[in-house]
Amino acid sequence: MLITSLLPLLTHYSLGFDLVAGPDETVTLTILPRKVAGATHNPQAAEARPISITANAAEIDAELERGADGALGQLIASRKTLADQIAQQREADEAAKTAAAQAATAKSTAIKPSAPTTPIKAPAPTSPPADATPAEPASLW
């Protein structure tokens, strides 16, 4: 029943397991979602958080037998929905970036320069009058 319960997660992730015996015959089952080898989807930190269940072995078995109605099944469904929402948001972001780039390209080709393309020449500097001396500034009159 464990594998059947985890099939929804296996569509998006590679899974690792850790089983640890605790006090009073409790067991902690930790499921570690990882990126599937060769997949283009990189899981976000929230998607890749480990899932831990601590209870006695019979309780864990009973919870896993509940399948989609159990706590693990509901958590898997929530994570699957979250992963789907993230994928949809990424697609929407890429579409928006593409649309913005196309709009910017269209806008830059539509703008025509209104000023003349030849530069305006500055007046040539004039030399000081012939009677100017370094001690006295040249007169404007």
Short mmCIF file of N, CA and C in Angstrom, two decimals:
data_model
loop_
_atom_site.label_atom_id
_atom_site.label_comp_id
_atom_site.label_asym_id
_atom_site.label_seq_id
_atom_site.Cartn_x
_atom_site.Cartn_y
_atom_site.Cartn_z
N MET A 1 0.82 -1.19 0.00
CA MET A 1 0.00 0.00 0.00
C MET A 1 0.86 1.26 0.00
N LEU A 2 2.06 1.18 0.49
CA LEU A 2 2.93 2.35 0.53
C LEU A 2 3.21 2.88 -0.86
N ILE A 3 3.58 2.03 -1.77
CA ILE A 3 3.91 2.46 -3.13
C ILE A 3 2.68 3.02 -3.82
N THR A 4 1.53 2.39 -3.66
CA THR A 4 0.30 2.90 -4.26
C THR A 4 -0.03 4.28 -3.73
N SER A 5 0.19 4.51 -2.45
CA SER A 5 -0.07 5.82 -1.85
C SER A 5 0.88 6.88 -2.37
N LEU A 6 2.07 6.48 -2.77
CA LEU A 6 3.08 7.45 -3.20
C LEU A 6 3.13 7.67 -4.71
N LEU A 7 2.33 6.93 -5.48
CA LEU A 7 2.35 7.08 -6.93
C LEU A 7 2.15 8.53 -7.40
N PRO A 8 1.24 9.31 -6.79
CA PRO A 8 1.10 10.70 -7.24
C PRO A 8 2.40 11.51 -7.09
N LEU A 9 3.14 11.25 -6.04
CA LEU A 9 4.42 11.96 -5.86
C LEU A 9 5.46 11.49 -6.87
N LEU A 10 5.42 10.22 -7.22
CA LEU A 10 6.42 9.67 -8.15
C LEU A 10 6.31 10.27 -9.55
N THR A 11 5.17 10.86 -9.89
CA THR A 11 5.04 11.49 -11.20
C THR A 11 5.87 12.77 -11.28
N HIS A 12 6.16 13.38 -10.15
CA HIS A 12 6.92 14.64 -10.13
C HIS A 12 8.30 14.53 -9.51
N TYR A 13 8.52 13.53 -8.67
CA TYR A 13 9.74 13.46 -7.88
C TYR A 13 10.30 12.04 -7.84
N SER A 14 11.58 11.97 -7.54
CA SER A 14 12.21 10.72 -7.14
C SER A 14 12.12 10.74 -5.61
N LEU A 15 11.84 9.61 -5.00
CA LEU A 15 11.64 9.60 -3.55
C LEU A 15 12.69 8.76 -2.84
N GLY A 16 13.14 9.27 -1.71
CA GLY A 16 14.02 8.53 -0.82
C GLY A 16 13.26 8.28 0.48
N PHE A 17 13.61 7.21 1.16
CA PHE A 17 12.93 6.84 2.40
C PHE A 17 13.95 6.68 3.51
N ASP A 18 13.50 7.02 4.71
CA ASP A 18 14.31 6.82 5.90
C ASP A 18 13.39 6.28 6.98
N LEU A 19 13.74 5.14 7.53
CA LEU A 19 12.97 4.54 8.62
C LEU A 19 13.83 4.53 9.87
N VAL A 20 13.28 5.05 10.96
CA VAL A 20 14.03 5.11 12.21
C VAL A 20 13.16 4.58 13.33
N ALA A 21 13.68 3.63 14.09
CA ALA A 21 12.96 3.10 15.25
C ALA A 21 13.13 4.07 16.41
N GLY A 22 12.03 4.34 17.10
CA GLY A 22 12.07 5.26 18.23
C GLY A 22 11.71 4.55 19.51
N PRO A 23 11.56 5.30 20.59
CA PRO A 23 11.20 4.70 21.87
C PRO A 23 9.75 4.21 21.85
N ASP A 24 9.44 3.27 22.71
CA ASP A 24 8.08 2.74 22.87
C ASP A 24 7.52 2.18 21.57
N GLU A 25 8.36 1.49 20.80
CA GLU A 25 7.96 0.84 19.56
C GLU A 25 7.39 1.79 18.50
N THR A 26 7.80 3.05 18.55
CA THR A 26 7.39 3.98 17.50
C THR A 26 8.37 3.91 16.34
N VAL A 27 7.90 4.32 15.20
CA VAL A 27 8.71 4.33 13.98
C VAL A 27 8.50 5.69 13.32
N THR A 28 9.56 6.25 12.81
CA THR A 28 9.44 7.48 12.02
C THR A 28 9.77 7.15 10.58
N LEU A 29 8.79 7.36 9.71
CA LEU A 29 8.96 7.17 8.27
C LEU A 29 9.14 8.56 7.68
N THR A 30 10.28 8.80 7.03
CA THR A 30 10.53 10.08 6.39
C THR A 30 10.65 9.83 4.89
N ILE A 31 9.86 10.59 4.12
CA ILE A 31 9.87 10.51 2.66
C ILE A 31 10.55 11.76 2.15
N LEU A 32 11.60 11.57 1.33
CA LEU A 32 12.41 12.68 0.85
C LEU A 32 12.19 12.89 -0.65
N PRO A 33 11.39 13.89 -1.06
CA PRO A 33 11.21 14.16 -2.48
C PRO A 33 12.49 14.78 -3.06
N ARG A 34 12.89 14.30 -4.24
CA ARG A 34 14.07 14.83 -4.93
C ARG A 34 13.72 15.04 -6.39
N LYS A 35 14.58 15.77 -7.07
CA LYS A 35 14.41 16.01 -8.50
C LYS A 35 14.59 14.69 -9.25
N VAL A 36 13.72 14.45 -10.22
CA VAL A 36 13.82 13.27 -11.06
C VAL A 36 15.01 13.46 -12.00
N ALA A 37 15.86 12.45 -12.13
CA ALA A 37 17.03 12.56 -13.01
C ALA A 37 16.58 12.83 -14.44
N GLY A 38 17.16 13.86 -15.03
CA GLY A 38 16.85 14.22 -16.41
C GLY A 38 15.62 15.09 -16.57
N ALA A 39 14.92 15.40 -15.50
CA ALA A 39 13.71 16.23 -15.60
C ALA A 39 14.09 17.70 -15.71
N THR A 40 13.26 18.46 -16.39
CA THR A 40 13.50 19.90 -16.53
C THR A 40 12.95 20.67 -15.34
N HIS A 41 12.02 20.08 -14.61
CA HIS A 41 11.41 20.75 -13.46
C HIS A 41 12.34 20.69 -12.26
N ASN A 42 12.68 21.86 -11.72
CA ASN A 42 13.48 21.92 -10.49
C ASN A 42 12.53 22.20 -9.34
N PRO A 43 12.36 21.26 -8.41
CA PRO A 43 11.42 21.49 -7.31
C PRO A 43 11.83 22.68 -6.46
N GLN A 44 10.84 23.46 -6.06
CA GLN A 44 11.05 24.57 -5.14
C GLN A 44 11.29 24.00 -3.74
N ALA A 45 11.78 24.83 -2.84
CA ALA A 45 12.08 24.37 -1.48
C ALA A 45 10.84 23.80 -0.78
N ALA A 46 9.69 24.42 -0.99
CA ALA A 46 8.46 23.94 -0.35
C ALA A 46 8.05 22.58 -0.88
N GLU A 47 8.30 22.34 -2.17
CA GLU A 47 7.94 21.05 -2.77
C GLU A 47 8.84 19.93 -2.27
N ALA A 48 10.10 20.24 -2.02
CA ALA A 48 11.09 19.21 -1.69
C ALA A 48 11.25 18.98 -0.19
N ARG A 49 10.39 19.56 0.61
CA ARG A 49 10.49 19.34 2.06
C ARG A 49 10.15 17.90 2.39
N PRO A 50 10.89 17.30 3.30
CA PRO A 50 10.61 15.91 3.70
C PRO A 50 9.24 15.79 4.36
N ILE A 51 8.65 14.63 4.22
CA ILE A 51 7.38 14.31 4.86
C ILE A 51 7.71 13.27 5.92
N SER A 52 7.36 13.56 7.18
CA SER A 52 7.66 12.61 8.27
C SER A 52 6.38 12.18 8.96
N ILE A 53 6.31 10.89 9.24
CA ILE A 53 5.20 10.32 9.99
C ILE A 53 5.81 9.53 11.15
N THR A 54 5.39 9.86 12.37
CA THR A 54 5.87 9.14 13.54
C THR A 54 4.68 8.51 14.25
N ALA A 55 4.69 7.23 14.39
CA ALA A 55 3.63 6.48 15.08
C ALA A 55 4.14 5.05 15.24
N ASN A 56 3.31 4.18 15.82
CA ASN A 56 3.75 2.78 15.86
C ASN A 56 3.49 2.18 14.47
N ALA A 57 4.08 1.06 14.20
CA ALA A 57 4.02 0.46 12.86
C ALA A 57 2.59 0.19 12.42
N ALA A 58 1.74 -0.28 13.32
CA ALA A 58 0.35 -0.58 12.97
C ALA A 58 -0.41 0.70 12.57
N GLU A 59 -0.15 1.80 13.28
CA GLU A 59 -0.82 3.07 12.96
C GLU A 59 -0.37 3.61 11.60
N ILE A 60 0.92 3.49 11.32
CA ILE A 60 1.42 3.94 10.01
C ILE A 60 0.81 3.09 8.91
N ASP A 61 0.77 1.76 9.10
CA ASP A 61 0.14 0.89 8.11
C ASP A 61 -1.33 1.27 7.90
N ALA A 62 -2.06 1.49 9.00
CA ALA A 62 -3.48 1.84 8.90
C ALA A 62 -3.66 3.17 8.16
N GLU A 63 -2.80 4.12 8.44
CA GLU A 63 -2.90 5.43 7.78
C GLU A 63 -2.60 5.29 6.29
N LEU A 64 -1.62 4.49 5.94
CA LEU A 64 -1.27 4.30 4.54
C LEU A 64 -2.37 3.53 3.80
N GLU A 65 -3.07 2.62 4.49
CA GLU A 65 -4.17 1.88 3.87
C GLU A 65 -5.33 2.78 3.51
N ARG A 66 -5.47 3.91 4.20
CA ARG A 66 -6.55 4.85 3.90
C ARG A 66 -6.33 5.52 2.55
N GLY A 67 -5.14 5.41 2.01
CA GLY A 67 -4.84 5.95 0.67
C GLY A 67 -5.06 7.45 0.60
N ALA A 68 -5.83 7.89 -0.41
CA ALA A 68 -6.05 9.32 -0.64
C ALA A 68 -6.83 9.98 0.49
N ASP A 69 -7.58 9.19 1.28
CA ASP A 69 -8.36 9.74 2.39
C ASP A 69 -7.52 9.96 3.64
N GLY A 70 -6.35 9.34 3.70
CA GLY A 70 -5.48 9.48 4.87
C GLY A 70 -4.68 10.77 4.83
N ALA A 71 -4.00 11.02 5.93
CA ALA A 71 -3.21 12.24 6.05
C ALA A 71 -2.11 12.31 4.98
N LEU A 72 -1.43 11.19 4.74
CA LEU A 72 -0.37 11.18 3.74
C LEU A 72 -0.95 11.41 2.34
N GLY A 73 -2.08 10.78 2.04
CA GLY A 73 -2.73 10.96 0.75
C GLY A 73 -3.16 12.40 0.53
N GLN A 74 -3.69 13.03 1.56
CA GLN A 74 -4.11 14.43 1.46
C GLN A 74 -2.90 15.35 1.29
N LEU A 75 -1.84 15.05 2.01
CA LEU A 75 -0.62 15.85 1.87
C LEU A 75 -0.04 15.71 0.47
N ILE A 76 -0.03 14.49 -0.06
CA ILE A 76 0.48 14.25 -1.41
C ILE A 76 -0.38 15.00 -2.43
N ALA A 77 -1.69 14.95 -2.26
CA ALA A 77 -2.59 15.66 -3.17
C ALA A 77 -2.36 17.17 -3.11
N SER A 78 -2.15 17.68 -1.90
CA SER A 78 -1.88 19.11 -1.75
C SER A 78 -0.57 19.50 -2.41
N ARG A 79 0.45 18.68 -2.24
CA ARG A 79 1.74 18.97 -2.87
C ARG A 79 1.66 18.87 -4.39
N LYS A 80 0.88 17.90 -4.88
CA LYS A 80 0.71 17.77 -6.33
C LYS A 80 0.01 19.00 -6.88
N THR A 81 -1.03 19.46 -6.18
CA THR A 81 -1.74 20.67 -6.59
C THR A 81 -0.80 21.86 -6.55
N LEU A 82 0.01 21.96 -5.51
CA LEU A 82 0.97 23.05 -5.40
C LEU A 82 1.98 23.00 -6.55
N ALA A 83 2.48 21.83 -6.85
CA ALA A 83 3.45 21.68 -7.95
C ALA A 83 2.81 22.07 -9.28
N ASP A 84 1.55 21.68 -9.49
CA ASP A 84 0.85 22.05 -10.72
C ASP A 84 0.65 23.56 -10.80
N GLN A 85 0.31 24.18 -9.68
CA GLN A 85 0.12 25.63 -9.66
C GLN A 85 1.43 26.35 -9.95
N ILE A 86 2.52 25.85 -9.39
CA ILE A 86 3.83 26.45 -9.65
C ILE A 86 4.19 26.32 -11.12
N ALA A 87 3.93 25.16 -11.72
CA ALA A 87 4.21 24.96 -13.14
C ALA A 87 3.38 25.91 -14.00
N GLN A 88 2.11 26.07 -13.66
CA GLN A 88 1.25 26.99 -14.41
C GLN A 88 1.75 28.43 -14.27
N GLN A 89 2.20 28.80 -13.07
CA GLN A 89 2.70 30.16 -12.86
C GLN A 89 3.97 30.39 -13.65
N ARG A 90 4.85 29.39 -13.71
CA ARG A 90 6.07 29.51 -14.50
C ARG A 90 5.74 29.71 -15.98
N GLU A 91 4.75 28.95 -16.49
CA GLU A 91 4.34 29.10 -17.88
C GLU A 91 3.77 30.49 -18.13
N ALA A 92 2.96 30.98 -17.20
CA ALA A 92 2.38 32.32 -17.34
C ALA A 92 3.48 33.39 -17.31
N ASP A 93 4.49 33.21 -16.44
CA ASP A 93 5.60 34.16 -16.37
C ASP A 93 6.39 34.19 -17.68
N GLU A 94 6.64 33.01 -18.24
CA GLU A 94 7.37 32.94 -19.52
C GLU A 94 6.57 33.60 -20.64
N ALA A 95 5.25 33.37 -20.67
CA ALA A 95 4.40 34.00 -21.68
C ALA A 95 4.41 35.52 -21.53
N ALA A 96 4.37 36.00 -20.29
CA ALA A 96 4.39 37.45 -20.04
C ALA A 96 5.73 38.05 -20.47
N LYS A 97 6.83 37.35 -20.20
CA LYS A 97 8.15 37.84 -20.61
C LYS A 97 8.24 37.92 -22.13
N THR A 98 7.73 36.89 -22.80
CA THR A 98 7.75 36.88 -24.26
C THR A 98 6.90 38.01 -24.82
N ALA A 99 5.71 38.21 -24.27
CA ALA A 99 4.83 39.28 -24.73
C ALA A 99 5.47 40.66 -24.50
N ALA A 100 6.12 40.84 -23.35
CA ALA A 100 6.77 42.12 -23.05
C ALA A 100 7.93 42.37 -24.01
N ALA A 101 8.70 41.33 -24.32
CA ALA A 101 9.82 41.49 -25.26
C ALA A 101 9.31 41.83 -26.65
N GLN A 102 8.21 41.19 -27.09
CA GLN A 102 7.64 41.50 -28.39
C GLN A 102 7.09 42.92 -28.43
N ALA A 103 6.45 43.36 -27.35
CA ALA A 103 5.92 44.72 -27.29
C ALA A 103 7.05 45.74 -27.32
N ALA A 104 8.13 45.46 -26.62
CA ALA A 104 9.27 46.38 -26.62
C ALA A 104 9.90 46.46 -28.00
N THR A 105 9.99 45.34 -28.69
CA THR A 105 10.55 45.32 -30.05
C THR A 105 9.65 46.11 -31.00
N ALA A 106 8.34 45.91 -30.89
CA ALA A 106 7.40 46.62 -31.75
C ALA A 106 7.45 48.12 -31.47
N LYS A 107 7.58 48.51 -30.22
CA LYS A 107 7.62 49.91 -29.85
C LYS A 107 8.90 50.57 -30.35
N SER A 108 10.03 49.87 -30.26
CA SER A 108 11.30 50.46 -30.70
C SER A 108 11.35 50.63 -32.21
N THR A 109 10.68 49.76 -32.97
CA THR A 109 10.66 49.91 -34.43
C THR A 109 9.66 50.97 -34.86
N ALA A 110 8.67 51.28 -34.03
CA ALA A 110 7.66 52.27 -34.39
C ALA A 110 8.12 53.69 -34.12
N ILE A 111 9.09 53.90 -33.27
CA ILE A 111 9.56 55.24 -32.92
C ILE A 111 10.51 55.74 -34.01
N LYS A 112 10.18 56.92 -34.58
CA LYS A 112 11.02 57.56 -35.58
C LYS A 112 11.67 58.78 -34.94
N PRO A 113 12.94 59.05 -35.24
CA PRO A 113 13.58 60.24 -34.66
C PRO A 113 12.99 61.51 -35.27
N SER A 114 12.64 62.49 -34.43
CA SER A 114 12.06 63.73 -34.92
C SER A 114 13.12 64.81 -35.12
N ALA A 115 14.26 64.68 -34.55
CA ALA A 115 15.33 65.66 -34.69
C ALA A 115 16.16 65.33 -35.93
N PRO A 116 16.82 66.37 -36.50
CA PRO A 116 17.68 66.08 -37.66
C PRO A 116 18.81 65.15 -37.27
N THR A 117 19.24 64.37 -38.22
CA THR A 117 20.28 63.39 -37.92
C THR A 117 21.68 63.99 -38.02
N THR A 118 21.82 65.18 -38.59
CA THR A 118 23.15 65.82 -38.64
C THR A 118 23.34 66.62 -37.37
N PRO A 119 24.51 66.56 -36.77
CA PRO A 119 24.73 67.30 -35.52
C PRO A 119 24.81 68.80 -35.77
N ILE A 120 24.39 69.54 -34.78
CA ILE A 120 24.46 71.00 -34.85
C ILE A 120 25.90 71.42 -34.56
N LYS A 121 26.42 72.29 -35.44
CA LYS A 121 27.82 72.73 -35.28
C LYS A 121 27.87 73.90 -34.31
N ALA A 122 28.80 73.84 -33.41
CA ALA A 122 29.01 74.93 -32.46
C ALA A 122 29.82 76.02 -33.16
N PRO A 123 29.58 77.28 -32.81
CA PRO A 123 30.37 78.34 -33.45
C PRO A 123 31.85 78.19 -33.11
N ALA A 124 32.65 78.50 -34.08
CA ALA A 124 34.09 78.37 -33.89
C ALA A 124 34.57 79.41 -32.90
N PRO A 125 35.48 79.05 -31.99
CA PRO A 125 35.98 80.05 -31.02
C PRO A 125 36.77 81.13 -31.77
N THR A 126 36.61 82.35 -31.31
CA THR A 126 37.34 83.46 -31.93
C THR A 126 38.58 83.76 -31.11
N SER A 127 39.56 84.26 -31.75
CA SER A 127 40.79 84.60 -31.03
C SER A 127 40.63 85.98 -30.41
N PRO A 128 41.40 86.27 -29.37
CA PRO A 128 41.28 87.59 -28.72
C PRO A 128 41.70 88.71 -29.69
N PRO A 129 41.22 89.91 -29.42
CA PRO A 129 41.62 91.04 -30.27
C PRO A 129 43.13 91.20 -30.27
N ALA A 130 43.61 91.80 -31.30
CA ALA A 130 45.06 91.97 -31.45
C ALA A 130 45.65 92.85 -30.38
N ASP A 131 44.91 93.82 -29.86
CA ASP A 131 45.46 94.74 -28.87
C ASP A 131 45.30 94.23 -27.44
N ALA A 132 44.81 93.01 -27.20
CA ALA A 132 44.64 92.46 -25.85
C ALA A 132 45.99 92.08 -25.28
N THR A 133 46.16 92.34 -23.99
CA THR A 133 47.40 91.99 -23.29
C THR A 133 47.05 91.04 -22.16
N PRO A 134 48.02 90.25 -21.69
CA PRO A 134 47.72 89.32 -20.60
C PRO A 134 47.33 90.03 -19.30
N ALA A 135 47.77 91.24 -19.07
CA ALA A 135 47.47 91.95 -17.83
C ALA A 135 46.06 92.51 -17.84
N GLU A 136 45.54 92.88 -19.02
CA GLU A 136 44.21 93.45 -19.13
C GLU A 136 43.29 92.52 -19.92
N PRO A 137 42.08 92.29 -19.39
CA PRO A 137 41.16 91.46 -20.16
C PRO A 137 40.71 92.20 -21.42
N ALA A 138 40.32 91.48 -22.41
CA ALA A 138 39.85 92.08 -23.65
C ALA A 138 38.49 92.70 -23.41
N SER A 139 38.21 93.80 -24.02
CA SER A 139 36.96 94.51 -23.88
C SER A 139 35.96 93.95 -24.89
N LEU A 140 34.72 93.88 -24.41
CA LEU A 140 33.66 93.41 -25.28
C LEU A 140 33.13 94.56 -26.16
N TRP A 141 33.51 95.80 -25.91
CA TRP A 141 33.01 96.97 -26.65
C TRP A 141 34.04 97.53 -27.52
#
